[in-house]
Coordinates of C-alpha atoms in Angstrom, one line a residue:
X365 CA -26.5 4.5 -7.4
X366 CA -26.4 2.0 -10.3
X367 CA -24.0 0.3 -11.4
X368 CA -22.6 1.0 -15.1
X369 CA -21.1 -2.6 -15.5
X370 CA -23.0 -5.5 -15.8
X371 CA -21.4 -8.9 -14.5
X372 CA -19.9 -9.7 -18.1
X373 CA -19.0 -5.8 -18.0
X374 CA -16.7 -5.9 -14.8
X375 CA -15.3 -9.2 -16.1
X376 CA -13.8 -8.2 -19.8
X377 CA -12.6 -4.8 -18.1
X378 CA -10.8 -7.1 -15.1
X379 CA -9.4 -9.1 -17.6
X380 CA -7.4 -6.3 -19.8
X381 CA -6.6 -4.8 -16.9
X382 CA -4.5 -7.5 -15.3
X383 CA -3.3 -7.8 -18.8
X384 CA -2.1 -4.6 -19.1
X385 CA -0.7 -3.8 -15.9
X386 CA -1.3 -6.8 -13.2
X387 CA -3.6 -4.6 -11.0
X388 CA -6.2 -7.1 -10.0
X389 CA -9.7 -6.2 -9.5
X390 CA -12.4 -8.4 -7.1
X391 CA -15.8 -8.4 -6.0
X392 CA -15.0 -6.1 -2.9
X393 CA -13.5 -3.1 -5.2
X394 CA -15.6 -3.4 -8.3
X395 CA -17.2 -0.1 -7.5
X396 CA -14.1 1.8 -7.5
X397 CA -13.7 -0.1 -11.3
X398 CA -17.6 1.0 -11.7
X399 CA -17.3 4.8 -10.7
X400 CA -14.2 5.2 -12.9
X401 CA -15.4 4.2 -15.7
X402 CA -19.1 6.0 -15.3
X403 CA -16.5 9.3 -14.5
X404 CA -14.5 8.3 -18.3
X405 CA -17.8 7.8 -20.1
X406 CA -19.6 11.0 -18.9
X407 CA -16.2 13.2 -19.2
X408 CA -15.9 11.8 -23.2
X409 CA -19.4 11.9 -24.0
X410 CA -19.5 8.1 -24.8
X411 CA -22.6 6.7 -24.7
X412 CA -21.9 2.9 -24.2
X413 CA -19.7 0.8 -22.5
X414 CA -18.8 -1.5 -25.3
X415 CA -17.8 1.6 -27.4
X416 CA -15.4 2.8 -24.8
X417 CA -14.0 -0.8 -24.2
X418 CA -13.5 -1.1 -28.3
X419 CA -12.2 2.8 -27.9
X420 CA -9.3 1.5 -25.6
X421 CA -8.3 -2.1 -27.4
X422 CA -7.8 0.0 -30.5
X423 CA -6.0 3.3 -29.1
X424 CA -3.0 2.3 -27.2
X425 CA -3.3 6.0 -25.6
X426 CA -7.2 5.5 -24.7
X427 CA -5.3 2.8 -22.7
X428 CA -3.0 4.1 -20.8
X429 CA -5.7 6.9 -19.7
X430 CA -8.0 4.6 -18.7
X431 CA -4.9 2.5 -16.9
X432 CA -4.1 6.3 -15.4
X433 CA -7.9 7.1 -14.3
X434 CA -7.9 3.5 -12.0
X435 CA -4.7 3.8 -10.3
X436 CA -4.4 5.4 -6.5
X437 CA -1.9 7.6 -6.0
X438 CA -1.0 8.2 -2.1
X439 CA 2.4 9.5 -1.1
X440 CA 4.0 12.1 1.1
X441 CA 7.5 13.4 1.4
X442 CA 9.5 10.8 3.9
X443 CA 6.9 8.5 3.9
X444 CA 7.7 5.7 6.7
X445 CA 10.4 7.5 7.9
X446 CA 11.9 3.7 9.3
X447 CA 13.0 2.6 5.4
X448 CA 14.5 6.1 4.9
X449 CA 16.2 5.8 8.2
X450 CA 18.2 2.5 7.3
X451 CA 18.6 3.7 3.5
X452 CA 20.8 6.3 5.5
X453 CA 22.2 4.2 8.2
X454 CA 22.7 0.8 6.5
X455 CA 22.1 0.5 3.1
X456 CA 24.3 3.7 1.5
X457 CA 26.9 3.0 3.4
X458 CA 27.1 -0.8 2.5
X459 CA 26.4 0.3 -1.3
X460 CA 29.2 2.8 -1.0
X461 CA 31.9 -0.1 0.1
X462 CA 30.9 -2.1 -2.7
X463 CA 31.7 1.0 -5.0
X464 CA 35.1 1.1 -3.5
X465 CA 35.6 -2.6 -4.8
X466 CA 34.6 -1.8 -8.3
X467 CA 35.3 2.1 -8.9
X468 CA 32.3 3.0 -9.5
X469 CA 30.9 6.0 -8.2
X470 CA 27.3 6.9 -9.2
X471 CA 24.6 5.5 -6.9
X472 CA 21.7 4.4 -9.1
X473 CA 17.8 4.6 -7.4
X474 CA 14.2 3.6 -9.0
X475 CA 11.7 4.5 -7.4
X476 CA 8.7 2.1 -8.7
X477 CA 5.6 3.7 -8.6
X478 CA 6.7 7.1 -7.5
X479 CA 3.0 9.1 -7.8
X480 CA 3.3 12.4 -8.0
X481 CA 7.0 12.3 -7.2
X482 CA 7.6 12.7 -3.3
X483 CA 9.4 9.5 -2.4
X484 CA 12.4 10.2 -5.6
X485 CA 12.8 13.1 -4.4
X486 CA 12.9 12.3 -0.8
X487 CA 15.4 9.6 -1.9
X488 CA 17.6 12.5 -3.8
X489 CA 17.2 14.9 -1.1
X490 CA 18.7 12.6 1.3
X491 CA 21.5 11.8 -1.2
X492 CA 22.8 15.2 -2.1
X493 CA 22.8 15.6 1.6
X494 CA 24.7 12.5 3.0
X495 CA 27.2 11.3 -0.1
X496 CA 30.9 11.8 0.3
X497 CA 32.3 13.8 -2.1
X498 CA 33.5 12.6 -5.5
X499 CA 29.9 10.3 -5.9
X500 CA 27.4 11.0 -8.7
X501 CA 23.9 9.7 -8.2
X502 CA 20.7 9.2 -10.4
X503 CA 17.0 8.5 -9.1
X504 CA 14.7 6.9 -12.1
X505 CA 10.8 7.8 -11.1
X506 CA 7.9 5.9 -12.8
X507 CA 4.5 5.5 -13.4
X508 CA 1.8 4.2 -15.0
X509 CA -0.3 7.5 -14.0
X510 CA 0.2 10.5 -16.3
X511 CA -1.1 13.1 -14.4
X512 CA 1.2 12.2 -11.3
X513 CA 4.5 11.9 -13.4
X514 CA 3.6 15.5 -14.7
X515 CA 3.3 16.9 -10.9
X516 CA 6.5 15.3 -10.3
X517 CA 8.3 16.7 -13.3
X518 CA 7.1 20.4 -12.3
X519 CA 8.2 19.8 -9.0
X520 CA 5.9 22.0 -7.6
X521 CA 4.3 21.3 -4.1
X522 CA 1.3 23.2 -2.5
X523 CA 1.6 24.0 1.0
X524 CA -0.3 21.2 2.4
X525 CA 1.9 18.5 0.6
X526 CA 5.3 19.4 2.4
X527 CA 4.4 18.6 5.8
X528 CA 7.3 15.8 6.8
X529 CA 9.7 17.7 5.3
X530 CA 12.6 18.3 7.7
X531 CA 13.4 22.0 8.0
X532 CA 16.8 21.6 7.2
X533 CA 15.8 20.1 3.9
X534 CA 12.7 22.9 3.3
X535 CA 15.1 25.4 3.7
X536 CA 18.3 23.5 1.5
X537 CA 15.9 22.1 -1.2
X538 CA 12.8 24.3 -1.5
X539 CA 11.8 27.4 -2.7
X540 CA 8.5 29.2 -1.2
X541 CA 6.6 30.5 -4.3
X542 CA 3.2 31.4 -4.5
X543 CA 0.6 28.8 -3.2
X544 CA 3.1 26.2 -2.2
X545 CA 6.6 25.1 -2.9
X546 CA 9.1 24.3 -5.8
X547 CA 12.4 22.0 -5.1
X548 CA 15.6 22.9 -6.3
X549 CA 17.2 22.5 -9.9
X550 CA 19.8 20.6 -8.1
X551 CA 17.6 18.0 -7.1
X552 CA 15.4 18.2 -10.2
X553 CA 18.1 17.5 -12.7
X554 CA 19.1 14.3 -10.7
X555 CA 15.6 12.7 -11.2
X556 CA 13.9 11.5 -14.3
X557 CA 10.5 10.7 -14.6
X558 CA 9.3 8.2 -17.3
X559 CA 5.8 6.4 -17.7
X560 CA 7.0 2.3 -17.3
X561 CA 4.4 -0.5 -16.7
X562 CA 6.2 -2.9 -14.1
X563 CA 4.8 -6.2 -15.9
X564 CA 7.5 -5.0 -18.6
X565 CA 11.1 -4.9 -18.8
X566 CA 12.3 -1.7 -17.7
X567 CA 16.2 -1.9 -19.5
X568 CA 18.3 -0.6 -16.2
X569 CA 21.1 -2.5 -15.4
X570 CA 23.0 -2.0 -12.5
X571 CA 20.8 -0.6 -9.8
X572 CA 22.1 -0.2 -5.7
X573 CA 18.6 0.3 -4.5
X574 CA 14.7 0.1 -5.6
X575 CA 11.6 1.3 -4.1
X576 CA 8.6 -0.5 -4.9
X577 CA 6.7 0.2 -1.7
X578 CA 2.4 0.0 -1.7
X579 CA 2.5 -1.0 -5.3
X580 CA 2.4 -4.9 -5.2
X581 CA -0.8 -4.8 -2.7
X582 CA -2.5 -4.3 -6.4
X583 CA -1.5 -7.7 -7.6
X584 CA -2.0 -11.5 -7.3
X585 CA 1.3 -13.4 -6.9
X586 CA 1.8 -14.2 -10.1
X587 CA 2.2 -11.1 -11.3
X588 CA 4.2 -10.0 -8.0
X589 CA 6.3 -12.5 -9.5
X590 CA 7.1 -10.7 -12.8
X591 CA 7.6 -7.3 -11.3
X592 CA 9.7 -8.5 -8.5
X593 CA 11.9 -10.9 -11.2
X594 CA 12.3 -7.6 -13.3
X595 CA 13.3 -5.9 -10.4
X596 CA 16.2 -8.8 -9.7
X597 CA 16.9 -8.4 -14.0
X598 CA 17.6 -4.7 -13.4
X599 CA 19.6 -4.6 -10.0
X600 CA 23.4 -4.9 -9.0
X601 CA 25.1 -7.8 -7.8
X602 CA 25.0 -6.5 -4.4
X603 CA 21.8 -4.2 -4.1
X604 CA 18.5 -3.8 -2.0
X605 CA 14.9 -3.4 -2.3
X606 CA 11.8 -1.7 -0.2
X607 CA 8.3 -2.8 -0.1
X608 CA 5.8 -1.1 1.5
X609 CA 5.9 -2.0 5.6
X610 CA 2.4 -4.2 4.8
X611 CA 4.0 -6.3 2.2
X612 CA 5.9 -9.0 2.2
X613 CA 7.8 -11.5 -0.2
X614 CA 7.5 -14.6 2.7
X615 CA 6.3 -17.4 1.0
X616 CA 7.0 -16.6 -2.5
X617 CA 9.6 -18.4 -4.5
X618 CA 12.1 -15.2 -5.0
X619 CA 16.1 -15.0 -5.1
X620 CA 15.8 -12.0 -2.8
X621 CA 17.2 -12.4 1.0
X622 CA 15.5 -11.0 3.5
X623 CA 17.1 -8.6 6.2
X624 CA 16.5 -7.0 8.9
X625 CA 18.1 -3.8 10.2
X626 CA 18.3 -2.1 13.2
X627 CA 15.4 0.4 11.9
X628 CA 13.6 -1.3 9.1
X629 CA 13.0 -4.5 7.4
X630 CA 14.0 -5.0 3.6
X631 CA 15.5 -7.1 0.6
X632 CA 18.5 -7.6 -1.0
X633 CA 20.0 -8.9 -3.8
X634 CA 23.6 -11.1 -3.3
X635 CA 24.2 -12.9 -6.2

């Protein structure tokens, strides 16, 4: 199969890429770059390259299409149970005596990078199932991908994309409708779903936990290093953060403490 992009092709498109969103792009997955783009210009009708590169610096919507059409979007419900397993057994309940100290009683969760909306709602699920009573929670959910924040915000799930689910929680938080499953209102209104590029400032303030995890793999350290100082901008003084069980921060010059629990490794923020 031949390539679409030439050498000088592959490098402009690597270039606004990282400048856009901080996904880097080498030698060893230029034909993922290659196939999308020869998938874009067939699907538009576009018969050049250099007309769809123009098309997207001068449409900030061509853009974030383009930005949608690269991105890889793998997730399950309860993925790596372990980090759901000490969000239950260590981290709420450490967030929920710092609430005592301060009064405040809504748990606040982004989920970076949520896909198509499985782990926010994994991370609600297990909320609405294990706070005491008198606590309020909210799970922010975002994306650079389009397509995937609109499956989340239906909250629909065909058959084959449930499998994990406890059957405690299918049968609490799920309604079996034709072809698959939809989750509750009562989870649904607790998440909200908004596009957000994570080289930007996303405006929270006050977050207890983030998940961020098989998101960073996509970037070189300096722009790991924005997202994760964002991420320190937008959390509580007392708060922790996921990362994919492949990543890791060792090495890099972050504020954020490693820690280990008795079922998974994270971060947190003590400042």
């Amino acid at each position: 199969m031949t390539d679409i992009l030439n050498d000088a092709d592959f490098d402009r498109f690597r270039k606004v890429i990282y400048k856009e969103c901080g996904i880097t792009f080498s030698g060893t997955n230029r034909p993922i770059l290659d196939s999308r783009i020869k998938e874009i210009l067939r699907e538009k009708k576009i018969a050049t390259v250099d007309e769809y590169y123009n098309l997207i610096l001068s449409d900030r919507e061509e853009m974030k299409r383009m930005l949608d059409s690269i991105t890889t979007n793998l997730t399950r419900f309860f993925r790596n149970q372990p980090h759901f397993d000490a969000f239950i057994n260590y981290v709420i309940p450490h967030v929920l005596e710092e609430k005592k100290k301060t009064g405040d009683r809504t748990i606040r969760v982004w989920s970076a990078g949520c896909s198509t909306g499985e782990e926010p709602y994994t991370i609600a699920m297990i909320l609405k199932k294990i706070l005491p009573p008198g606590y309020s929670f909210s799970v922010t959910a975002s994306d650079i991908s389009l397509k995937s924040l609109m499956v989340g915000q239906s909250g629909f799930y065909a058959d084959n994309k449930i499998d994990g689910v406890p059957a405690d929680y299918l049968s609490a938080f799920f309604t079996k409708v034709n072809g698959g499953y939809q989750i509750s209102k009562e989870i649904m209104e607790h998440v909200k779903f908004d596009y957000h590029n994570l080289q930007h400032e996303s405006g929270m303030k006050n977050l207890d936990v983030v998940f961020c995890r098989n998101v960073m793999i996509y970037f070189d350290e300096a722009a790991q290093l924005v997202v994760l100082n964002n991420f320190w901008n937008a959390m509580a003084q007392h708060s922790y953060l996921f990362i994919g069980h492949s990543e890791s921060l060792f090495g890099m010059k972050t504020k954020f403490e490693f820690l280990k629990t008795d079922w998974a490794c994270l971060y947190q923020k003590n400042s």
